[in-house]
Amino acid sequence: MITLSSDFGWPYPAAMKGVILGRTDARLVDITHQFPRQDVRASAFWLREVLPFFPPAVHLVVVDPGVGTDRAAVVVRAGEHALVGPDNGVLLPVARRLGGSNGGSPGGLDVFRVGERPSTGREPDPGSDWPPVPASATFHGRDVFAPAAAEVHRRGVGSLDSAPGFERVETFVDIEFPEATVGGDTATGAVLVVDGFGNAITNVPGRVVADRFGTTIRVDGERAPVRETYARVDPGQRLVTVGSHGNVELAVNRGRGDAAFDVEAGSSVELSW
Amino acid sequence: MITLSSDFGWPYPAAMKGVILGRTDARLVDITHQFPRQDVRASAFWLREVLPFFPPAVHLVVVDPGVGTDRAAVVVRAGEHALVGPDNGVLLPVARRLGGSNGGSPGGLDVFRVGERPSTGREPDPGSDWPPVPASATFHGRDVFAPAAAEVHRRGVGSLDSAPGFERVETFVDIEFPEATVGGDTATGAVLVVDGFGNAITNVPGRVVADRFGTTIRVDGERAPVRETYARVDPGQRLVTVGSHGNVELAVNRGRGDAAFDVEAGSSVELSW
Amino acid sequence: MITLSSDFGWPYPAAMKGVILGRTDARLVDITHQFPRQDVRASAFWLREVLPFFPPAVHLVVVDPGVGTDRAAVVVRAGEHALVGPDNGVLLPVARRLGGSNGGSPGGLDVFRVGERPSTGREPDPGSDWPPVPASATFHGRDVFAPAAAEVHRRGVGSLDSAPGFERVETFVDIEFPEATVGGDTATGAVLVVDGFGNAITNVPGRVVADRFGTTIRVDGERAPVRETYARVDPGQRLVTVGSHGNVELAVNRGRGDAAFDVEAGSSVELSW
């Protein structure tokens, strides 16, 4: 199984699928191609939310503002999963979770650099000037990452150590999400991301409010009800809840929490009670 | 085969796919994840339009404004198909059509309540507080409906009567679309839904205008041409036609019928000739 | 393998999938259903960009502003691929590329007209008036093209010459993209299409600027840097580059090239140096 994630929208993901299907008959599963454009951190957050629900797979991820620079292509092995994408940190938060949930130690991930740029396997048309120049300056998703994902799938995640073209490395770009500070009657954290519904997802662990459902707390000084679900307040009303990700979420029933709480990704948030 | 429909947009449908693929190797087919947010009636309409073209399958449907309330999760058995989703009526219009088209009687649907909440099959990471609280207050698609769909697929639709965790029930929430009134020189009905092209789809049966192609009729008192296809009027011009769903549609060739006829979902419409 | 492309958005592609899956167990791959509505030329361009990366397959394409008129349904055989869609030219640019890349001669494509309209294989419900009129006046994707694609897949692309319902024809609608004129210190061409990132993709071959990376040229008289990748200019800055398609592209790093260069699909462009 190979999953595909990107910020490409359309039609570029289809070219990646074609490249993969020319090399392997793996099952393909689209995660999304709607990641916020070139937003490495938000993509890293969402990957960490959804990929852990998959059985062992190769996960192709292309959110790559550095395409065409000398940033490397990497494969991160995490438990029985492999993640393939640019060396910009987008793979690491989910890799730590996948590694942990599959018996590996969170700090024991293996990272491989994709040594040679795999070709697309598509020869230029006879009599055509396509591609007239090395094709992959702007579309590594098709020309580097998709072939690499197919190769990892073909070889199996366990055989990367001896696979030509994959070189184990000790240094790589990482992303870590900030931790919230919880103490006394206050939790201080940040909004990690705003989802498509407008829910502002923080880094404050849900357990902080788990015994306060039905009460109100203060969010940046203003009172808001803590409820188990959106529907426990009237439509249009603010609430503090715990999202499916297990974190505190600032929301509005059938509305946008980011607007109502005046926050965006990166905003600091103080909860007190 | 398991089809997936929701109003989730991205990235949440991927988590449902992961949960299912961890439990079964069923073929997955996305219907859409772009249903109008929390619009149970429009979703019910579109499901009725597209699912009957599928061979027997398990259809997972999550349009669920009542998530987190005590509304039940249900499985509706309709002929050789099974529909899995919230007990809010969204499954019933298509179930009646599927039941009828597969030899069952339209009134003879079987509805089962999903008795125990299936777990996600994903254990919390050791050393992690994820998930810190019962996870499914806000994401039953992943934590209830997807596992239930996988279980129905695994057991087979015929064995639900004896399956633990599925309890046959006689009462459930239903949705029925209003019927148009046709008589004399008038048909009185309503707009059921507006599609993404702006076509206003009514409940007036297409046979009402089937012998009037090439003529004009009155729509709420104003004349409009009746044509077999959009292209039979000039771009930008209004027309009355019969859509692929078999109902009268108020449309504009290469434009939006809802704006041109000043209607929206729920608007009453009177056709006369 | 059957790929699916259309301008339908949702939910109509799902009905096509259902029709196909009722007739064949082919692997289905979505290319996109977000082609610009009824834009045959842009769709033809994008198909030419992505389908050549696929192994031999049946490609179902529905971008069909003439639905309901007497335009024919055609199958274009190109090498080991088959393309199924309306006779409006949308299939031809990619067919020439597929034919060439698979050993056929670019001028040697075979075009078949789909002779009889295949039925949907879905009988009207007993006691229902659905469908009350011949269903396919407005949705040939479901009622004509999808069944035809399934039939081509079932028979195999090599057996179309003797297949009932497929008639070889010598005349069909074609689209050809204009060629750029290159000479002396000037290249004169046109913008073929603007992608979702705002990159304006021209018909000027990339080789024209391939030895000018790091310099500037004039675009319609104004200087712009030529760079191998977007990231080689500051965010928000204009550049001329060569896209993954091998053509000159007018772009802005992390911005929209069409706005910055004041061009749209069809605009003429003059490059000089």
JSON list of C-alpha atoms in Angstrom, two decimals, chain A residues 40-224:
[
{"chain": "A", "resi": 40, "resn": "VAL", "atom": "CA", "xyz": [5.14, 22.33, 6.00]},
{"chain": "A", "resi": 41, "resn": "ARG", "atom": "CA", "xyz": [4.05, 22.66, 9.60]},
{"chain": "A", "resi": 42, "resn": "ALA", "atom": "CA", "xyz": [0.31, 22.30, 9.02]},
{"chain": "A", "resi": 43, "resn": "SER", "atom": "CA", "xyz": [0.94, 19.34, 6.74]},
{"chain": "A", "resi": 44, "resn": "ALA", "atom": "CA", "xyz": [3.14, 17.74, 9.39]},
{"chain": "A", "resi": 45, "resn": "PHE", "atom": "CA", "xyz": [0.35, 18.19, 11.91]},
{"chain": "A", "resi": 46, "resn": "TRP", "atom": "CA", "xyz": [-2.33, 16.60, 9.73]},
{"chain": "A", "resi": 47, "resn": "LEU", "atom": "CA", "xyz": [-0.13, 13.71, 8.70]},
{"chain": "A", "resi": 48, "resn": "ARG", "atom": "CA", "xyz": [0.44, 12.98, 12.36]},
{"chain": "A", "resi": 49, "resn": "GLU", "atom": "CA", "xyz": [-3.33, 12.91, 12.84]},
{"chain": "A", "resi": 50, "resn": "VAL", "atom": "CA", "xyz": [-4.28, 10.56, 10.04]},
{"chain": "A", "resi": 51, "resn": "LEU", "atom": "CA", "xyz": [-1.42, 8.26, 9.04]},
{"chain": "A", "resi": 52, "resn": "PRO", "atom": "CA", "xyz": [-1.28, 6.41, 12.40]},
{"chain": "A", "resi": 53, "resn": "PHE", "atom": "CA", "xyz": [-4.66, 4.90, 11.56]},
{"chain": "A", "resi": 54, "resn": "PHE", "atom": "CA", "xyz": [-3.19, 3.06, 8.59]},
{"chain": "A", "resi": 55, "resn": "PRO", "atom": "CA", "xyz": [-1.73, -0.41, 8.60]},
{"chain": "A", "resi": 56, "resn": "PRO", "atom": "CA", "xyz": [1.95, -0.59, 7.60]},
{"chain": "A", "resi": 57, "resn": "ALA", "atom": "CA", "xyz": [2.44, 1.29, 4.33]},
{"chain": "A", "resi": 58, "resn": "VAL", "atom": "CA", "xyz": [4.71, 3.49, 2.28]},
{"chain": "A", "resi": 59, "resn": "HIS", "atom": "CA", "xyz": [3.59, 7.09, 2.65]},
{"chain": "A", "resi": 60, "resn": "LEU", "atom": "CA", "xyz": [4.53, 9.49, -0.14]},
{"chain": "A", "resi": 61, "resn": "VAL", "atom": "CA", "xyz": [4.39, 13.12, 1.03]},
{"chain": "A", "resi": 62, "resn": "VAL", "atom": "CA", "xyz": [5.12, 16.10, -1.20]},
{"chain": "A", "resi": 63, "resn": "VAL", "atom": "CA", "xyz": [4.86, 19.49, 0.45]},
{"chain": "A", "resi": 64, "resn": "ASP", "atom": "CA", "xyz": [8.02, 21.01, -0.79]},
{"chain": "A", "resi": 65, "resn": "PRO", "atom": "CA", "xyz": [8.62, 24.76, -0.89]},
{"chain": "A", "resi": 66, "resn": "GLY", "atom": "CA", "xyz": [12.29, 24.01, -1.44]},
{"chain": "A", "resi": 67, "resn": "VAL", "atom": "CA", "xyz": [11.84, 22.13, -4.69]},
{"chain": "A", "resi": 68, "resn": "GLY", "atom": "CA", "xyz": [14.76, 22.81, -6.96]},
{"chain": "A", "resi": 69, "resn": "THR", "atom": "CA", "xyz": [17.09, 23.80, -4.16]},
{"chain": "A", "resi": 70, "resn": "ASP", "atom": "CA", "xyz": [19.60, 21.30, -2.84]},
{"chain": "A", "resi": 71, "resn": "ARG", "atom": "CA", "xyz": [17.39, 19.99, -0.05]},
{"chain": "A", "resi": 72, "resn": "ALA", "atom": "CA", "xyz": [17.60, 16.22, -0.04]},
{"chain": "A", "resi": 73, "resn": "ALA", "atom": "CA", "xyz": [14.96, 13.59, -0.67]},
{"chain": "A", "resi": 74, "resn": "VAL", "atom": "CA", "xyz": [14.62, 11.27, 2.32]},
{"chain": "A", "resi": 75, "resn": "VAL", "atom": "CA", "xyz": [12.97, 8.08, 3.42]},
{"chain": "A", "resi": 76, "resn": "VAL", "atom": "CA", "xyz": [12.11, 7.85, 7.11]},
{"chain": "A", "resi": 77, "resn": "ARG", "atom": "CA", "xyz": [11.60, 4.34, 8.42]},
{"chain": "A", "resi": 78, "resn": "ALA", "atom": "CA", "xyz": [9.23, 4.28, 11.37]},
{"chain": "A", "resi": 79, "resn": "GLY", "atom": "CA", "xyz": [8.26, 0.89, 12.67]},
{"chain": "A", "resi": 80, "resn": "GLU", "atom": "CA", "xyz": [6.86, -1.02, 9.72]},
{"chain": "A", "resi": 81, "resn": "HIS", "atom": "CA", "xyz": [6.02, 2.19, 7.90]},
{"chain": "A", "resi": 82, "resn": "ALA", "atom": "CA", "xyz": [8.17, 4.18, 5.51]},
{"chain": "A", "resi": 83, "resn": "LEU", "atom": "CA", "xyz": [7.70, 7.87, 4.73]},
{"chain": "A", "resi": 84, "resn": "VAL", "atom": "CA", "xyz": [9.10, 9.34, 1.53]},
{"chain": "A", "resi": 85, "resn": "GLY", "atom": "CA", "xyz": [9.42, 13.07, 0.93]},
{"chain": "A", "resi": 86, "resn": "PRO", "atom": "CA", "xyz": [11.58, 16.17, 1.11]},
{"chain": "A", "resi": 87, "resn": "ASP", "atom": "CA", "xyz": [14.08, 16.72, 3.90]},
{"chain": "A", "resi": 88, "resn": "ASN", "atom": "CA", "xyz": [12.20, 19.66, 5.39]},
{"chain": "A", "resi": 89, "resn": "GLY", "atom": "CA", "xyz": [10.85, 18.08, 8.55]},
{"chain": "A", "resi": 90, "resn": "VAL", "atom": "CA", "xyz": [7.35, 17.35, 7.29]},
{"chain": "A", "resi": 91, "resn": "LEU", "atom": "CA", "xyz": [7.80, 13.61, 7.84]},
{"chain": "A", "resi": 92, "resn": "LEU", "atom": "CA", "xyz": [9.18, 13.67, 11.36]},
{"chain": "A", "resi": 93, "resn": "PRO", "atom": "CA", "xyz": [6.26, 14.36, 13.70]},
{"chain": "A", "resi": 94, "resn": "VAL", "atom": "CA", "xyz": [4.21, 11.52, 12.21]},
{"chain": "A", "resi": 95, "resn": "ALA", "atom": "CA", "xyz": [7.27, 9.29, 12.02]},
{"chain": "A", "resi": 96, "resn": "ARG", "atom": "CA", "xyz": [7.79, 9.60, 15.77]},
{"chain": "A", "resi": 97, "resn": "ARG", "atom": "CA", "xyz": [4.21, 8.58, 16.33]},
{"chain": "A", "resi": 98, "resn": "LEU", "atom": "CA", "xyz": [4.31, 5.72, 13.86]},
{"chain": "A", "resi": 99, "resn": "GLY", "atom": "CA", "xyz": [7.57, 4.48, 15.28]},
{"chain": "A", "resi": 100, "resn": "GLY", "atom": "CA", "xyz": [6.19, 4.54, 18.77]},
{"chain": "A", "resi": 101, "resn": "SER", "atom": "CA", "xyz": [2.96, 2.86, 17.87]},
{"chain": "A", "resi": 102, "resn": "ASN", "atom": "CA", "xyz": [4.70, 0.01, 16.11]},
{"chain": "A", "resi": 103, "resn": "GLY", "atom": "CA", "xyz": [7.15, -1.00, 18.75]},
{"chain": "A", "resi": 104, "resn": "GLY", "atom": "CA", "xyz": [10.09, 1.16, 17.80]},
{"chain": "A", "resi": 105, "resn": "SER", "atom": "CA", "xyz": [11.42, 3.74, 20.18]},
{"chain": "A", "resi": 106, "resn": "PRO", "atom": "CA", "xyz": [10.38, 7.31, 19.39]},
{"chain": "A", "resi": 107, "resn": "GLY", "atom": "CA", "xyz": [13.98, 8.40, 19.20]},
{"chain": "A", "resi": 108, "resn": "GLY", "atom": "CA", "xyz": [15.05, 5.44, 17.10]},
{"chain": "A", "resi": 109, "resn": "LEU", "atom": "CA", "xyz": [13.92, 6.42, 13.63]},
{"chain": "A", "resi": 110, "resn": "ASP", "atom": "CA", "xyz": [16.04, 5.56, 10.64]},
{"chain": "A", "resi": 111, "resn": "VAL", "atom": "CA", "xyz": [16.50, 8.20, 7.97]},
{"chain": "A", "resi": 112, "resn": "PHE", "atom": "CA", "xyz": [17.87, 7.46, 4.51]},
{"chain": "A", "resi": 113, "resn": "ARG", "atom": "CA", "xyz": [18.87, 9.94, 1.90]},
{"chain": "A", "resi": 114, "resn": "VAL", "atom": "CA", "xyz": [17.79, 9.12, -1.64]},
{"chain": "A", "resi": 115, "resn": "GLY", "atom": "CA", "xyz": [21.18, 9.12, -3.29]},
{"chain": "A", "resi": 116, "resn": "GLU", "atom": "CA", "xyz": [20.62, 9.28, -6.99]},
{"chain": "A", "resi": 117, "resn": "ARG", "atom": "CA", "xyz": [17.71, 10.92, -8.61]},
{"chain": "A", "resi": 118, "resn": "PRO", "atom": "CA", "xyz": [15.60, 8.11, -10.02]},
{"chain": "A", "resi": 119, "resn": "SER", "atom": "CA", "xyz": [14.49, 8.72, -13.56]},
{"chain": "A", "resi": 120, "resn": "THR", "atom": "CA", "xyz": [10.84, 8.94, -14.48]},
{"chain": "A", "resi": 121, "resn": "GLY", "atom": "CA", "xyz": [11.02, 5.80, -16.52]},
{"chain": "A", "resi": 122, "resn": "ARG", "atom": "CA", "xyz": [9.44, 7.72, -19.34]},
{"chain": "A", "resi": 123, "resn": "GLU", "atom": "CA", "xyz": [11.62, 8.14, -22.35]},
{"chain": "A", "resi": 124, "resn": "PRO", "atom": "CA", "xyz": [11.26, 11.27, -24.46]},
{"chain": "A", "resi": 125, "resn": "ASP", "atom": "CA", "xyz": [9.06, 10.75, -27.48]},
{"chain": "A", "resi": 126, "resn": "PRO", "atom": "CA", "xyz": [11.05, 10.08, -30.63]},
{"chain": "A", "resi": 127, "resn": "GLY", "atom": "CA", "xyz": [10.90, 13.24, -32.68]},
{"chain": "A", "resi": 128, "resn": "SER", "atom": "CA", "xyz": [9.75, 15.28, -29.70]},
{"chain": "A", "resi": 129, "resn": "ASP", "atom": "CA", "xyz": [11.68, 17.72, -27.61]},
{"chain": "A", "resi": 130, "resn": "TRP", "atom": "CA", "xyz": [9.87, 16.62, -24.49]},
{"chain": "A", "resi": 131, "resn": "PRO", "atom": "CA", "xyz": [11.46, 16.83, -22.02]},
{"chain": "A", "resi": 132, "resn": "PRO", "atom": "CA", "xyz": [13.91, 19.29, -23.49]},
{"chain": "A", "resi": 133, "resn": "VAL", "atom": "CA", "xyz": [15.83, 19.83, -20.29]},
{"chain": "A", "resi": 134, "resn": "PRO", "atom": "CA", "xyz": [16.26, 17.71, -17.20]},
{"chain": "A", "resi": 135, "resn": "ALA", "atom": "CA", "xyz": [12.66, 17.54, -16.19]},
{"chain": "A", "resi": 136, "resn": "SER", "atom": "CA", "xyz": [12.77, 17.53, -12.50]},
{"chain": "A", "resi": 137, "resn": "ALA", "atom": "CA", "xyz": [13.77, 21.04, -11.52]},
{"chain": "A", "resi": 138, "resn": "THR", "atom": "CA", "xyz": [10.18, 21.88, -10.67]},
{"chain": "A", "resi": 139, "resn": "PHE", "atom": "CA", "xyz": [8.33, 18.59, -10.20]},
{"chain": "A", "resi": 140, "resn": "HIS", "atom": "CA", "xyz": [10.25, 16.32, -7.85]},
{"chain": "A", "resi": 141, "resn": "GLY", "atom": "CA", "xyz": [6.97, 14.76, -6.78]},
{"chain": "A", "resi": 142, "resn": "ARG", "atom": "CA", "xyz": [6.78, 13.00, -10.10]},
{"chain": "A", "resi": 143, "resn": "ASP", "atom": "CA", "xyz": [10.46, 12.63, -10.90]},
{"chain": "A", "resi": 144, "resn": "VAL", "atom": "CA", "xyz": [12.07, 11.89, -7.55]},
{"chain": "A", "resi": 145, "resn": "PHE", "atom": "CA", "xyz": [9.62, 11.10, -4.76]},
{"chain": "A", "resi": 146, "resn": "ALA", "atom": "CA", "xyz": [7.14, 8.92, -6.67]},
{"chain": "A", "resi": 147, "resn": "PRO", "atom": "CA", "xyz": [9.85, 6.66, -8.13]},
{"chain": "A", "resi": 148, "resn": "ALA", "atom": "CA", "xyz": [11.51, 6.48, -4.72]},
{"chain": "A", "resi": 149, "resn": "ALA", "atom": "CA", "xyz": [8.22, 5.49, -3.06]},
{"chain": "A", "resi": 150, "resn": "ALA", "atom": "CA", "xyz": [7.68, 2.77, -5.66]},
{"chain": "A", "resi": 151, "resn": "GLU", "atom": "CA", "xyz": [11.20, 1.51, -5.08]},
{"chain": "A", "resi": 152, "resn": "VAL", "atom": "CA", "xyz": [10.75, 1.41, -1.30]},
{"chain": "A", "resi": 153, "resn": "HIS", "atom": "CA", "xyz": [7.49, -0.46, -1.78]},
{"chain": "A", "resi": 154, "resn": "ARG", "atom": "CA", "xyz": [9.11, -2.93, -4.16]},
{"chain": "A", "resi": 155, "resn": "ARG", "atom": "CA", "xyz": [12.08, -3.63, -1.88]},
{"chain": "A", "resi": 156, "resn": "GLY", "atom": "CA", "xyz": [10.22, -3.59, 1.39]},
{"chain": "A", "resi": 157, "resn": "VAL", "atom": "CA", "xyz": [10.89, -1.27, 4.27]},
{"chain": "A", "resi": 158, "resn": "GLY", "atom": "CA", "xyz": [13.20, -3.76, 5.96]},
{"chain": "A", "resi": 159, "resn": "SER", "atom": "CA", "xyz": [15.75, -3.92, 3.17]},
{"chain": "A", "resi": 160, "resn": "LEU", "atom": "CA", "xyz": [16.63, -0.26, 2.87]},
{"chain": "A", "resi": 161, "resn": "ASP", "atom": "CA", "xyz": [19.92, -0.66, 4.71]},
{"chain": "A", "resi": 162, "resn": "SER", "atom": "CA", "xyz": [21.41, -2.58, 1.82]},
{"chain": "A", "resi": 163, "resn": "ALA", "atom": "CA", "xyz": [19.51, -0.95, -1.05]},
{"chain": "A", "resi": 164, "resn": "PRO", "atom": "CA", "xyz": [21.60, 0.91, -3.62]},
{"chain": "A", "resi": 165, "resn": "GLY", "atom": "CA", "xyz": [20.59, 4.53, -3.88]},
{"chain": "A", "resi": 166, "resn": "PHE", "atom": "CA", "xyz": [19.56, 4.81, -0.24]},
{"chain": "A", "resi": 167, "resn": "GLU", "atom": "CA", "xyz": [22.17, 6.10, 2.19]},
{"chain": "A", "resi": 168, "resn": "ARG", "atom": "CA", "xyz": [21.58, 6.16, 5.91]},
{"chain": "A", "resi": 169, "resn": "VAL", "atom": "CA", "xyz": [22.11, 9.61, 7.42]},
{"chain": "A", "resi": 170, "resn": "GLU", "atom": "CA", "xyz": [22.28, 10.94, 10.95]},
{"chain": "A", "resi": 171, "resn": "THR", "atom": "CA", "xyz": [21.41, 14.55, 10.25]},
{"chain": "A", "resi": 172, "resn": "PHE", "atom": "CA", "xyz": [18.15, 15.72, 8.80]},
{"chain": "A", "resi": 173, "resn": "VAL", "atom": "CA", "xyz": [15.72, 18.58, 9.16]},
{"chain": "A", "resi": 174, "resn": "ASP", "atom": "CA", "xyz": [13.24, 18.12, 11.98]},
{"chain": "A", "resi": 175, "resn": "ILE", "atom": "CA", "xyz": [10.06, 19.79, 13.12]},
{"chain": "A", "resi": 176, "resn": "GLU", "atom": "CA", "xyz": [8.82, 19.65, 16.66]},
{"chain": "A", "resi": 177, "resn": "PHE", "atom": "CA", "xyz": [5.56, 21.12, 17.79]},
{"chain": "A", "resi": 178, "resn": "PRO", "atom": "CA", "xyz": [5.80, 23.26, 20.93]},
{"chain": "A", "resi": 179, "resn": "GLU", "atom": "CA", "xyz": [4.58, 21.77, 24.18]},
{"chain": "A", "resi": 180, "resn": "ALA", "atom": "CA", "xyz": [1.99, 23.51, 26.30]},
{"chain": "A", "resi": 181, "resn": "THR", "atom": "CA", "xyz": [2.80, 24.50, 29.89]},
{"chain": "A", "resi": 182, "resn": "VAL", "atom": "CA", "xyz": [0.26, 23.31, 32.41]},
{"chain": "A", "resi": 183, "resn": "GLY", "atom": "CA", "xyz": [0.38, 24.30, 36.06]},
{"chain": "A", "resi": 184, "resn": "GLY", "atom": "CA", "xyz": [-1.81, 25.58, 38.87]},
{"chain": "A", "resi": 185, "resn": "ASP", "atom": "CA", "xyz": [-4.93, 27.11, 37.39]},
{"chain": "A", "resi": 186, "resn": "THR", "atom": "CA", "xyz": [-3.48, 27.92, 34.00]},
{"chain": "A", "resi": 187, "resn": "ALA", "atom": "CA", "xyz": [-2.42, 26.22, 30.77]},
{"chain": "A", "resi": 188, "resn": "THR", "atom": "CA", "xyz": [-0.35, 28.22, 28.32]},
{"chain": "A", "resi": 189, "resn": "GLY", "atom": "CA", "xyz": [-0.02, 26.93, 24.81]},
{"chain": "A", "resi": 190, "resn": "ALA", "atom": "CA", "xyz": [-0.45, 27.78, 21.16]},
{"chain": "A", "resi": 191, "resn": "VAL", "atom": "CA", "xyz": [-2.76, 27.18, 18.23]},
{"chain": "A", "resi": 192, "resn": "LEU", "atom": "CA", "xyz": [-1.02, 24.56, 16.09]},
{"chain": "A", "resi": 193, "resn": "VAL", "atom": "CA", "xyz": [-3.38, 24.67, 13.15]},
{"chain": "A", "resi": 194, "resn": "VAL", "atom": "CA", "xyz": [-6.87, 25.70, 12.08]},
{"chain": "A", "resi": 195, "resn": "ASP", "atom": "CA", "xyz": [-8.84, 23.01, 10.29]},
{"chain": "A", "resi": 196, "resn": "GLY", "atom": "CA", "xyz": [-11.20, 23.47, 7.38]},
{"chain": "A", "resi": 197, "resn": "PHE", "atom": "CA", "xyz": [-14.17, 23.88, 9.71]},
{"chain": "A", "resi": 198, "resn": "GLY", "atom": "CA", "xyz": [-12.45, 26.80, 11.47]},
{"chain": "A", "resi": 199, "resn": "ASN", "atom": "CA", "xyz": [-11.67, 24.80, 14.60]},
{"chain": "A", "resi": 200, "resn": "ALA", "atom": "CA", "xyz": [-8.50, 26.14, 16.22]},
{"chain": "A", "resi": 201, "resn": "ILE", "atom": "CA", "xyz": [-6.52, 23.16, 17.40]},
{"chain": "A", "resi": 202, "resn": "THR", "atom": "CA", "xyz": [-4.13, 23.87, 20.26]},
{"chain": "A", "resi": 203, "resn": "ASN", "atom": "CA", "xyz": [-1.26, 21.96, 21.79]},
{"chain": "A", "resi": 204, "resn": "VAL", "atom": "CA", "xyz": [-2.98, 21.89, 25.20]},
{"chain": "A", "resi": 205, "resn": "PRO", "atom": "CA", "xyz": [-3.68, 18.26, 26.15]},
{"chain": "A", "resi": 206, "resn": "GLY", "atom": "CA", "xyz": [-7.34, 17.41, 26.39]},
{"chain": "A", "resi": 207, "resn": "ARG", "atom": "CA", "xyz": [-6.91, 16.00, 29.89]},
{"chain": "A", "resi": 208, "resn": "VAL", "atom": "CA", "xyz": [-6.58, 19.58, 31.16]},
{"chain": "A", "resi": 209, "resn": "VAL", "atom": "CA", "xyz": [-10.28, 20.18, 30.59]},
{"chain": "A", "resi": 210, "resn": "ALA", "atom": "CA", "xyz": [-11.52, 16.58, 30.79]},
{"chain": "A", "resi": 211, "resn": "ASP", "atom": "CA", "xyz": [-13.00, 17.06, 34.25]},
{"chain": "A", "resi": 212, "resn": "ARG", "atom": "CA", "xyz": [-14.43, 20.48, 33.44]},
{"chain": "A", "resi": 213, "resn": "PHE", "atom": "CA", "xyz": [-17.12, 19.54, 30.90]},
{"chain": "A", "resi": 214, "resn": "GLY", "atom": "CA", "xyz": [-20.26, 21.44, 31.75]},
{"chain": "A", "resi": 215, "resn": "THR", "atom": "CA", "xyz": [-18.36, 24.32, 33.36]},
{"chain": "A", "resi": 216, "resn": "THR", "atom": "CA", "xyz": [-16.78, 27.43, 31.90]},
{"chain": "A", "resi": 217, "resn": "ILE", "atom": "CA", "xyz": [-13.12, 28.40, 31.78]},
{"chain": "A", "resi": 218, "resn": "ARG", "atom": "CA", "xyz": [-11.34, 31.53, 30.63]},
{"chain": "A", "resi": 219, "resn": "VAL", "atom": "CA", "xyz": [-9.68, 31.67, 27.23]},
{"chain": "A", "resi": 220, "resn": "ASP", "atom": "CA", "xyz": [-7.32, 34.65, 27.10]},
{"chain": "A", "resi": 221, "resn": "GLY", "atom": "CA", "xyz": [-9.35, 36.08, 29.93]},
{"chain": "A", "resi": 222, "resn": "GLU", "atom": "CA", "xyz": [-12.83, 35.64, 28.47]},
{"chain": "A", "resi": 223, "resn": "ARG", "atom": "CA", "xyz": [-15.24, 32.97, 29.67]},
{"chain": "A", "resi": 224, "resn": "ALA", "atom": "CA", "xyz": [-16.24, 30.14, 27.37]}
]
